[in-house]
PDB file of N, CA and C in Angstrom:
ATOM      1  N   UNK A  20     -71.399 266.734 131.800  1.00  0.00           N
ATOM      2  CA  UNK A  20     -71.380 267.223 133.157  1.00  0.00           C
ATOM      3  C   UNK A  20     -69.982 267.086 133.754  1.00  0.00           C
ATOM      4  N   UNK A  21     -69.322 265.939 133.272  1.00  0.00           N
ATOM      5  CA  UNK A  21     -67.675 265.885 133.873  1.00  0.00           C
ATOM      6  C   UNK A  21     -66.989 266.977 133.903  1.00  0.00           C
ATOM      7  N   UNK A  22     -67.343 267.372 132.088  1.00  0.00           N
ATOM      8  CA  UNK A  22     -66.457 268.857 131.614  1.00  0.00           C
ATOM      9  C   UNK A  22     -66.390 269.700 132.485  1.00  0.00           C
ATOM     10  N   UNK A  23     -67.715 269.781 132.566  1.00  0.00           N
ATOM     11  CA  UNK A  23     -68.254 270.956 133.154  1.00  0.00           C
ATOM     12  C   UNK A  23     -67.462 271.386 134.584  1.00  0.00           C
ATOM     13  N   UNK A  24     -67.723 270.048 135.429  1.00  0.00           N
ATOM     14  CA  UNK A  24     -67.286 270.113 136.868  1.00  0.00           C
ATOM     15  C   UNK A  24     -65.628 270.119 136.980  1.00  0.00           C
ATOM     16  N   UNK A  25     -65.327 269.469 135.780  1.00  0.00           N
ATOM     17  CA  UNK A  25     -63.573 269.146 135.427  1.00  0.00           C
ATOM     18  C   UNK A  25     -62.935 270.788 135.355  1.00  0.00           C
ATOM     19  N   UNK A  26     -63.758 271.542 134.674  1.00  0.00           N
ATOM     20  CA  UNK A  26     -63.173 272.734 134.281  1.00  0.00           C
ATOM     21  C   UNK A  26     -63.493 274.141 135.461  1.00  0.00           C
ATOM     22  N   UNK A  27     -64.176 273.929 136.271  1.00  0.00           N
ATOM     23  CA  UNK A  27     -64.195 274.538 137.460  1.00  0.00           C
ATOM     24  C   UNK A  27     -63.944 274.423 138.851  1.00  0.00           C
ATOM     25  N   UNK A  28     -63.351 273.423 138.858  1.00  0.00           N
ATOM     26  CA  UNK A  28     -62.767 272.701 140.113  1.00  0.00           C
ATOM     27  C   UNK A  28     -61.051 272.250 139.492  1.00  0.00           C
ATOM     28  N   UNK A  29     -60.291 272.419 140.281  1.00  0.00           N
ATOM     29  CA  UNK A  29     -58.688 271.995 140.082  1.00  0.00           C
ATOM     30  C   UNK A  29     -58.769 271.022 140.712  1.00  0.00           C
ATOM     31  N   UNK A  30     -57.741 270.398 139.961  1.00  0.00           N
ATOM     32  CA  UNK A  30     -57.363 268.359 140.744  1.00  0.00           C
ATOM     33  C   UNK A  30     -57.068 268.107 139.472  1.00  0.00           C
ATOM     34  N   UNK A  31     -56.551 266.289 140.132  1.00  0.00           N
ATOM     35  CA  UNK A  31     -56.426 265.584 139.373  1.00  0.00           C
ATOM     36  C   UNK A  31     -57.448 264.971 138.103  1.00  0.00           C
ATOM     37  N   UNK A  32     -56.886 264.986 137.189  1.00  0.00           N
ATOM     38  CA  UNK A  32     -57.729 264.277 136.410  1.00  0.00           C
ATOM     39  C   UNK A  32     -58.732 262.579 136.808  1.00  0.00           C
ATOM     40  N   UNK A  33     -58.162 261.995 137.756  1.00  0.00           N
ATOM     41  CA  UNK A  33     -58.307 260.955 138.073  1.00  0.00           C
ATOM     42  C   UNK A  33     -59.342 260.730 138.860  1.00  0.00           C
ATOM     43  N   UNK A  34     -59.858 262.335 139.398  1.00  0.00           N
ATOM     44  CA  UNK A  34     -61.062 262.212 140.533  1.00  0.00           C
ATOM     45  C   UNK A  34     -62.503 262.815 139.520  1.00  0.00           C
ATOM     46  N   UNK A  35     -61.916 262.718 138.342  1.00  0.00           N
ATOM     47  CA  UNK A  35     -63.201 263.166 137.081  1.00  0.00           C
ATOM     48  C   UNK A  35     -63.486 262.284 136.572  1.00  0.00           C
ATOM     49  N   UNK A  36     -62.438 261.616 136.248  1.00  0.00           N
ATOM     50  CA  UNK A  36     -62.514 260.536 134.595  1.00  0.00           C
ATOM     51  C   UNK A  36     -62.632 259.544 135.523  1.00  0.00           C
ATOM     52  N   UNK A  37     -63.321 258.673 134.822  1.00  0.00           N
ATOM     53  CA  UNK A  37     -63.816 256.937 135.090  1.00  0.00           C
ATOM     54  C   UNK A  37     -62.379 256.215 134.765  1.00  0.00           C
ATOM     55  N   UNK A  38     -62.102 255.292 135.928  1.00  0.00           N
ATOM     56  CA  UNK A  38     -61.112 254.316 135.582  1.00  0.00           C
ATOM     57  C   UNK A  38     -61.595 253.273 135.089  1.00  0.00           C
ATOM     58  N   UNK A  39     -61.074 252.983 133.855  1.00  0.00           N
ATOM     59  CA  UNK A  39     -61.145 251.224 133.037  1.00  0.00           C
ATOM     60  C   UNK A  39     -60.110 250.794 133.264  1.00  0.00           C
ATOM     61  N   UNK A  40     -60.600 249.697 134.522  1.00  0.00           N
ATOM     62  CA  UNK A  40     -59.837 248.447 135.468  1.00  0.00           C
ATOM     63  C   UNK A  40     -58.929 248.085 133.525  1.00  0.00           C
ATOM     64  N   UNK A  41     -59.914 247.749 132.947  1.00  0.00           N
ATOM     65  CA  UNK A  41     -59.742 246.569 131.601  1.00  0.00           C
ATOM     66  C   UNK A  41     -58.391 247.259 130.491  1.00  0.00           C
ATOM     67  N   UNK A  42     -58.475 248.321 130.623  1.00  0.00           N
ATOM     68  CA  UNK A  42     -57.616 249.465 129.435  1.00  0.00           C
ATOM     69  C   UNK A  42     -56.383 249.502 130.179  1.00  0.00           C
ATOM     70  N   UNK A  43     -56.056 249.539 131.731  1.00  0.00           N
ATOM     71  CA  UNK A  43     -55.032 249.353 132.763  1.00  0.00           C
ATOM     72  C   UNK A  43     -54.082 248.457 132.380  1.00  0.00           C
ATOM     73  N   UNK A  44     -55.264 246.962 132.602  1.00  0.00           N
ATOM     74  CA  UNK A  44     -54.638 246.065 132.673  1.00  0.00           C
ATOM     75  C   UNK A  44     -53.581 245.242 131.141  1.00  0.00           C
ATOM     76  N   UNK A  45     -54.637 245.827 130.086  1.00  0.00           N
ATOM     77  CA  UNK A  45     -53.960 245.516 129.075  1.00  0.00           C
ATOM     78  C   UNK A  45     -52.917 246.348 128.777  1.00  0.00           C
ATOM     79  N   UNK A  46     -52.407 247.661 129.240  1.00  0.00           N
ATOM     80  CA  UNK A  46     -51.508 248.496 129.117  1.00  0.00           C
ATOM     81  C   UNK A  46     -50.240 248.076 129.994  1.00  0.00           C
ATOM     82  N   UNK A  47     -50.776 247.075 130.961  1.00  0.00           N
ATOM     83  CA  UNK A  47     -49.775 246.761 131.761  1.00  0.00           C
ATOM     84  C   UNK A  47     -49.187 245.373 131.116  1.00  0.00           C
ATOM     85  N   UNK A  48     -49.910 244.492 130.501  1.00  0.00           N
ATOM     86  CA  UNK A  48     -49.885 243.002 130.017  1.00  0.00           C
ATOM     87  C   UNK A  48     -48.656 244.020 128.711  1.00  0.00           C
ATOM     88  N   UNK A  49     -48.938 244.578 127.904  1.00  0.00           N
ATOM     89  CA  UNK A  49     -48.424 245.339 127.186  1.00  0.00           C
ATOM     90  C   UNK A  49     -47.092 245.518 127.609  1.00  0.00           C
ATOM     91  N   UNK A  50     -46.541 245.830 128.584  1.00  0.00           N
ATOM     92  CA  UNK A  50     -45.382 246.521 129.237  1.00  0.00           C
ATOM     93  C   UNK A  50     -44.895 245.575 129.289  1.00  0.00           C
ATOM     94  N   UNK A  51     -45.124 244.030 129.909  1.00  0.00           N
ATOM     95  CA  UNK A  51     -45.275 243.060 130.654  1.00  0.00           C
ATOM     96  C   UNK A  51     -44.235 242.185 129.179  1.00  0.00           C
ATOM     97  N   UNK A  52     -45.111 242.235 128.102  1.00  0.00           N
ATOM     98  CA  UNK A  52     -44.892 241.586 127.306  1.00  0.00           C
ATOM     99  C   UNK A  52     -43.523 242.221 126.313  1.00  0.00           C
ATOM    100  N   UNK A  53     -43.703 243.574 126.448  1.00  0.00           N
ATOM    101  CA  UNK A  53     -42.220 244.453 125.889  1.00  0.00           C
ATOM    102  C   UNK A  53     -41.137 244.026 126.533  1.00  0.00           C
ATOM    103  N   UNK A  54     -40.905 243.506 127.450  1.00  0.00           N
ATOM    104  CA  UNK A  54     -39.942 243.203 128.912  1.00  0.00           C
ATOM    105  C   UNK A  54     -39.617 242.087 128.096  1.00  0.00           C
ATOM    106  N   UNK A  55     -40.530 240.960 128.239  1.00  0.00           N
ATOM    107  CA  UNK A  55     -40.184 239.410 128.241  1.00  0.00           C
ATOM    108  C   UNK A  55     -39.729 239.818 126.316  1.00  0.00           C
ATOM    109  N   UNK A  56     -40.380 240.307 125.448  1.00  0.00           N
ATOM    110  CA  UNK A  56     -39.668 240.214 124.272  1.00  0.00           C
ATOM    111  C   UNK A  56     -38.315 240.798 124.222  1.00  0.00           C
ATOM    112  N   UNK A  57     -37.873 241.962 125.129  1.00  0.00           N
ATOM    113  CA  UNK A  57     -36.620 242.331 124.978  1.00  0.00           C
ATOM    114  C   UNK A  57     -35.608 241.286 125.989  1.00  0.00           C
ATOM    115  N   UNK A  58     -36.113 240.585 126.579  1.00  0.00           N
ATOM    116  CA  UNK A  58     -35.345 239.581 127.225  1.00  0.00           C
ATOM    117  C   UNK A  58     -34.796 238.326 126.634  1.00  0.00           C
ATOM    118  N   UNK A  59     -35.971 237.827 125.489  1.00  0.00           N
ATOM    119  CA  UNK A  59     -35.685 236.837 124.748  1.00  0.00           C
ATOM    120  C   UNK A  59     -34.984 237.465 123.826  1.00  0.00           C
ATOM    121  N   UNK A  60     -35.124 238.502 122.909  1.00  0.00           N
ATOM    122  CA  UNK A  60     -33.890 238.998 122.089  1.00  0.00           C
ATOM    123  C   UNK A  60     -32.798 239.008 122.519  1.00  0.00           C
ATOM    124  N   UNK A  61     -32.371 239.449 123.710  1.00  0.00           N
ATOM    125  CA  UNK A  61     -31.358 239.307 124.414  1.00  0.00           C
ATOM    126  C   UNK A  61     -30.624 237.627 124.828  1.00  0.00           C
ATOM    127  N   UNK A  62     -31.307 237.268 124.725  1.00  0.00           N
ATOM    128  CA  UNK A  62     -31.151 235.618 125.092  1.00  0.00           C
ATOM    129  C   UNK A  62     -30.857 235.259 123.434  1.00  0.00           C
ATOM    130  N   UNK A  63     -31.768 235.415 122.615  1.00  0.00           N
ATOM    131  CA  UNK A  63     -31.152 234.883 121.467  1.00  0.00           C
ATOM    132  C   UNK A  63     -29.641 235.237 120.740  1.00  0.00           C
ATOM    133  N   UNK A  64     -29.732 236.375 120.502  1.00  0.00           N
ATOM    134  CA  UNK A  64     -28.368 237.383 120.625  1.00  0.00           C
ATOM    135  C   UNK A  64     -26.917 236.474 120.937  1.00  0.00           C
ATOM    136  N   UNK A  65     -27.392 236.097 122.144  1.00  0.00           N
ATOM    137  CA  UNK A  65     -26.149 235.406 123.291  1.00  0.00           C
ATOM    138  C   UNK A  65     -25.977 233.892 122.708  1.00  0.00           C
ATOM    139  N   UNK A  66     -27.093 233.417 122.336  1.00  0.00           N
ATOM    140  CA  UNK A  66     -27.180 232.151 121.841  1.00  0.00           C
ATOM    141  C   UNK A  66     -25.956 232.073 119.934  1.00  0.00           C
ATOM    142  N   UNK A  67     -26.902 233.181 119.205  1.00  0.00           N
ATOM    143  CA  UNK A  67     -26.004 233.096 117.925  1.00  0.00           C
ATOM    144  C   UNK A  67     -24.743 233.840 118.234  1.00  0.00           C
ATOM    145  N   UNK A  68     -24.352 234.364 119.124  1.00  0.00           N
ATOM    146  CA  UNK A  68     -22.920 234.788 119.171  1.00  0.00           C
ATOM    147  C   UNK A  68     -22.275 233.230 119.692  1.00  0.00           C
ATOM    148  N   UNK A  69     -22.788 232.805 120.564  1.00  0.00           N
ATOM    149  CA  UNK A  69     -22.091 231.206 121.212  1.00  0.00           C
ATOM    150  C   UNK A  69     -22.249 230.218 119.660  1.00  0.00           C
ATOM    151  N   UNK A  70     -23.435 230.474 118.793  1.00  0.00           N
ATOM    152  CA  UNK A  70     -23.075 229.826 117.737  1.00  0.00           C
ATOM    153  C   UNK A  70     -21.922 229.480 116.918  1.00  0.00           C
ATOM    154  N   UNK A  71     -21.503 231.141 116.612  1.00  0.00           N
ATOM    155  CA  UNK A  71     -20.886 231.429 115.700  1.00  0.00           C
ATOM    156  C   UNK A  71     -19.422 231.393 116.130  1.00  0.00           C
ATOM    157  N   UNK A  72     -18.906 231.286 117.785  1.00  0.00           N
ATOM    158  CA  UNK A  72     -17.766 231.045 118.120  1.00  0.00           C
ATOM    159  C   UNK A  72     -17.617 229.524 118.176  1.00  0.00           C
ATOM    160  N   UNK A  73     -18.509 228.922 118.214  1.00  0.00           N
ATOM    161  CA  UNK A  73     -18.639 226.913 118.133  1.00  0.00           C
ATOM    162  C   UNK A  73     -18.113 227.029 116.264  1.00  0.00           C
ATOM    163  N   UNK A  74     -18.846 227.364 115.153  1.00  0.00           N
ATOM    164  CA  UNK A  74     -18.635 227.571 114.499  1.00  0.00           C
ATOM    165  C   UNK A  74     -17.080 228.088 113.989  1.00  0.00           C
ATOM    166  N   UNK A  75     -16.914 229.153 114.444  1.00  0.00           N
ATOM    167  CA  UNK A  75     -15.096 229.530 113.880  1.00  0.00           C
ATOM    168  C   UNK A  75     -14.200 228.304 114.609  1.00  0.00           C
ATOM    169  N   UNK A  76     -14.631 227.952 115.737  1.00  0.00           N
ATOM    170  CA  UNK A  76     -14.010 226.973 116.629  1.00  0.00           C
ATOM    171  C   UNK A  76     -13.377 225.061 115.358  1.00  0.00           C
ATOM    172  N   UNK A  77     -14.931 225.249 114.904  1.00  0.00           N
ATOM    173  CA  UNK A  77     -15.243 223.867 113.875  1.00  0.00           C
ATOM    174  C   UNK A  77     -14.645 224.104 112.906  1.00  0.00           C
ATOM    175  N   UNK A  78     -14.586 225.185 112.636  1.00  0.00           N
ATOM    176  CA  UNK A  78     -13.743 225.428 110.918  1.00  0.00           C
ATOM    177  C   UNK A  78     -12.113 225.349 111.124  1.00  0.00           C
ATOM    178  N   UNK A  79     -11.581 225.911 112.351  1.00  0.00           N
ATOM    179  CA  UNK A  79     -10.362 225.475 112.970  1.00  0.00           C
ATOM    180  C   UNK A  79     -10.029 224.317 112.396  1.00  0.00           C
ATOM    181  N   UNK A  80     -11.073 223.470 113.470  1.00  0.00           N
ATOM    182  CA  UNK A  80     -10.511 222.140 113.582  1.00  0.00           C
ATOM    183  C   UNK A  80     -10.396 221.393 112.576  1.00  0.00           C
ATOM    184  N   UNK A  81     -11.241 221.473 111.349  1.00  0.00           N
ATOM    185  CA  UNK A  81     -11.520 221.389 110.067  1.00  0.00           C
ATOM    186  C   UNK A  81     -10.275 221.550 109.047  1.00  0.00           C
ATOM    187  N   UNK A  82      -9.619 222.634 109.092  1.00  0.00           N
ATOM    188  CA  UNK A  82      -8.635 223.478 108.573  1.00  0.00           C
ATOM    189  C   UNK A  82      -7.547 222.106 109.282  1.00  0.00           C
ATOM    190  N   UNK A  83      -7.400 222.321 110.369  1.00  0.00           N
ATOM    191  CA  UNK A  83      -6.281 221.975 110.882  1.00  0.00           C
ATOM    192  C   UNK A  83      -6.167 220.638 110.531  1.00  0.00           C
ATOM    193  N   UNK A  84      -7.249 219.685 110.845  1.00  0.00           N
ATOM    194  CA  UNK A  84      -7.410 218.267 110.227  1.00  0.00           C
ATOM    195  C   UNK A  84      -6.466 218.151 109.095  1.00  0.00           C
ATOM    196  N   UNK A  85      -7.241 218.950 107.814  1.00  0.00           N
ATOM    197  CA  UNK A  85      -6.938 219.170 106.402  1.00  0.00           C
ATOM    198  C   UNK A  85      -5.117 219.312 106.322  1.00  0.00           C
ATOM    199  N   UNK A  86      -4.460 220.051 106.998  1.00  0.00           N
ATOM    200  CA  UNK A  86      -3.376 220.332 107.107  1.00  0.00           C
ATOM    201  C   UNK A  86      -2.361 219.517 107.427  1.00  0.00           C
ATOM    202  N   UNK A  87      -2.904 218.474 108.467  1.00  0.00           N
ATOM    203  CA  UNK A  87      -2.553 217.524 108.909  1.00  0.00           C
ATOM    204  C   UNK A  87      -2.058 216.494 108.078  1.00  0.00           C
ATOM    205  N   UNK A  88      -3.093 216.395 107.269  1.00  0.00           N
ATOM    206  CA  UNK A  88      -3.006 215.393 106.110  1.00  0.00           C
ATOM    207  C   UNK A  88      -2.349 215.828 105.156  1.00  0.00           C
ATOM    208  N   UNK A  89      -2.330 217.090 104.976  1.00  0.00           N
ATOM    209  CA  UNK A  89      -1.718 217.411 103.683  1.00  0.00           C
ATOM    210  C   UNK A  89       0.167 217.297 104.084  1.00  0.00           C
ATOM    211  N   UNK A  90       0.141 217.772 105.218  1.00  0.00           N
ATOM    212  CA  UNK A  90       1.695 217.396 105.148  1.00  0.00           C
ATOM    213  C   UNK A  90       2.198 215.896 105.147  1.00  0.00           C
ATOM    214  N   UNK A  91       1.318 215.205 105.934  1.00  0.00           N
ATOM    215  CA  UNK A  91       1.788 213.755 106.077  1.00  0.00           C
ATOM    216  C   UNK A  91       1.642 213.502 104.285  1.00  0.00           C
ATOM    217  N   UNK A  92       0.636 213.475 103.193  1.00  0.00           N
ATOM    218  CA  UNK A  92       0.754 213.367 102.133  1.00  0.00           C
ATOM    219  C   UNK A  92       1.854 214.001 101.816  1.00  0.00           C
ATOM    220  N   UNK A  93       2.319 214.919 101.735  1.00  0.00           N
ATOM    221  CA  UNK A  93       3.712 215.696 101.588  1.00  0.00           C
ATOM    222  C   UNK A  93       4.743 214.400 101.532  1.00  0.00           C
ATOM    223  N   UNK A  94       4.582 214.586 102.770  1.00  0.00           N
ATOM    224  CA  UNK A  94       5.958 213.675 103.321  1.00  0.00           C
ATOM    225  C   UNK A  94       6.470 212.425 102.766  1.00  0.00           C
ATOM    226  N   UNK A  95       5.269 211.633 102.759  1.00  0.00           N
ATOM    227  CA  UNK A  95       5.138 210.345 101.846  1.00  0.00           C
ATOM    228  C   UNK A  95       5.208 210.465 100.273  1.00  0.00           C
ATOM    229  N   UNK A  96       4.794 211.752  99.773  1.00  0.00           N
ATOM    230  CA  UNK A  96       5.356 211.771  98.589  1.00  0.00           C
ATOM    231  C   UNK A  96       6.658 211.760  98.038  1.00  0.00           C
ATOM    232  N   UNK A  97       7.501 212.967  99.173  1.00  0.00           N
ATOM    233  CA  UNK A  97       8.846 213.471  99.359  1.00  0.00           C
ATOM    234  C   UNK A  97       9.590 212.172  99.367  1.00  0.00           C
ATOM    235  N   UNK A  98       9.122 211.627 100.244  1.00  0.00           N
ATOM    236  CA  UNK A  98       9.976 209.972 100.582  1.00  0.00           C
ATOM    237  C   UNK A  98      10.358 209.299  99.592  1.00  0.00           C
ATOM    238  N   UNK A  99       8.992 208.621  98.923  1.00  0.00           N
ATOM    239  CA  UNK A  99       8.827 208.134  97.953  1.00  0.00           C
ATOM    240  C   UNK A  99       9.536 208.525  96.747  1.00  0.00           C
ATOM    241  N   UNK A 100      10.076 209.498  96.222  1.00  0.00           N
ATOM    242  CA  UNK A 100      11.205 209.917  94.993  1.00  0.00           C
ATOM    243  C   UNK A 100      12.241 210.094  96.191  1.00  0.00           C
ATOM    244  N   UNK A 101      13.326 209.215  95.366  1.00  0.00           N
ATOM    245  CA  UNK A 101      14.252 209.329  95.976  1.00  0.00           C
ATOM    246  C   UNK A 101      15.372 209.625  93.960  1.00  0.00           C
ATOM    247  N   UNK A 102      16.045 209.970  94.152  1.00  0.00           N
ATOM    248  CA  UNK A 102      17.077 210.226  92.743  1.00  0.00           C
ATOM    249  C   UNK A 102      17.747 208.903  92.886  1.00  0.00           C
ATOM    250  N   UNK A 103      17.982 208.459  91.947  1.00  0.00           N
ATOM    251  CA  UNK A 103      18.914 206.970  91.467  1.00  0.00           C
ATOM    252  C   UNK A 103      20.485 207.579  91.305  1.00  0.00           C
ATOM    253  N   UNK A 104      20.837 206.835  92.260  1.00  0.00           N
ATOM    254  CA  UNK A 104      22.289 207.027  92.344  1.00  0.00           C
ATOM    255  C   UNK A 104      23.307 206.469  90.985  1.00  0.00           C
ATOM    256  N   UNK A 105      24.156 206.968  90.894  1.00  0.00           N
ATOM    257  CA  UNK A 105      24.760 206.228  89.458  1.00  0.00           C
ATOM    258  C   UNK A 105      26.445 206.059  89.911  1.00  0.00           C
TER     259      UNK A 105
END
């Protein structure tokens, strides 16, 4: 009988068809939940980029440590031979 009255009368669909409160609401929880997941991707994103600059930051310091030492070993080696004078 909807058809029927749907297809001889103009309007909206909305003054024919039955609203499901329940099909709404989960379409909206749906939306709801696309939001908050593209927000936390976004948040994580920001997090492993701040990782990975702590990271190049550590390997720096790492490097540089290493360098540190290696010249002072240098140096003390250098020292240490000296040529015998004659």
């Amino acid at each position: 009988m909807r058809n029927s009255l749907r297809g001889r009368i103009p309007g909206s669909r909305f003054l024919y068809e039955p609203f499901d409160p329940a099909e709404a609401r989960v379409e909206t929880l749906e939306r709801v939940l696309d939001e908050r997941w593209a927000a936390l991707e976004k948040t994580f994103a920001a997090v492993e980029k701040g990782m990975e600059r702590l990271e190049r930051r550590l390997w720096l310091v790492v490097f540089g440590i290493a360098g540190a030492l290696s010249a002072e070993l240098a140096q003390k080696l250098a020292g240490s031979f000296t040529l015998p004078l004659r």
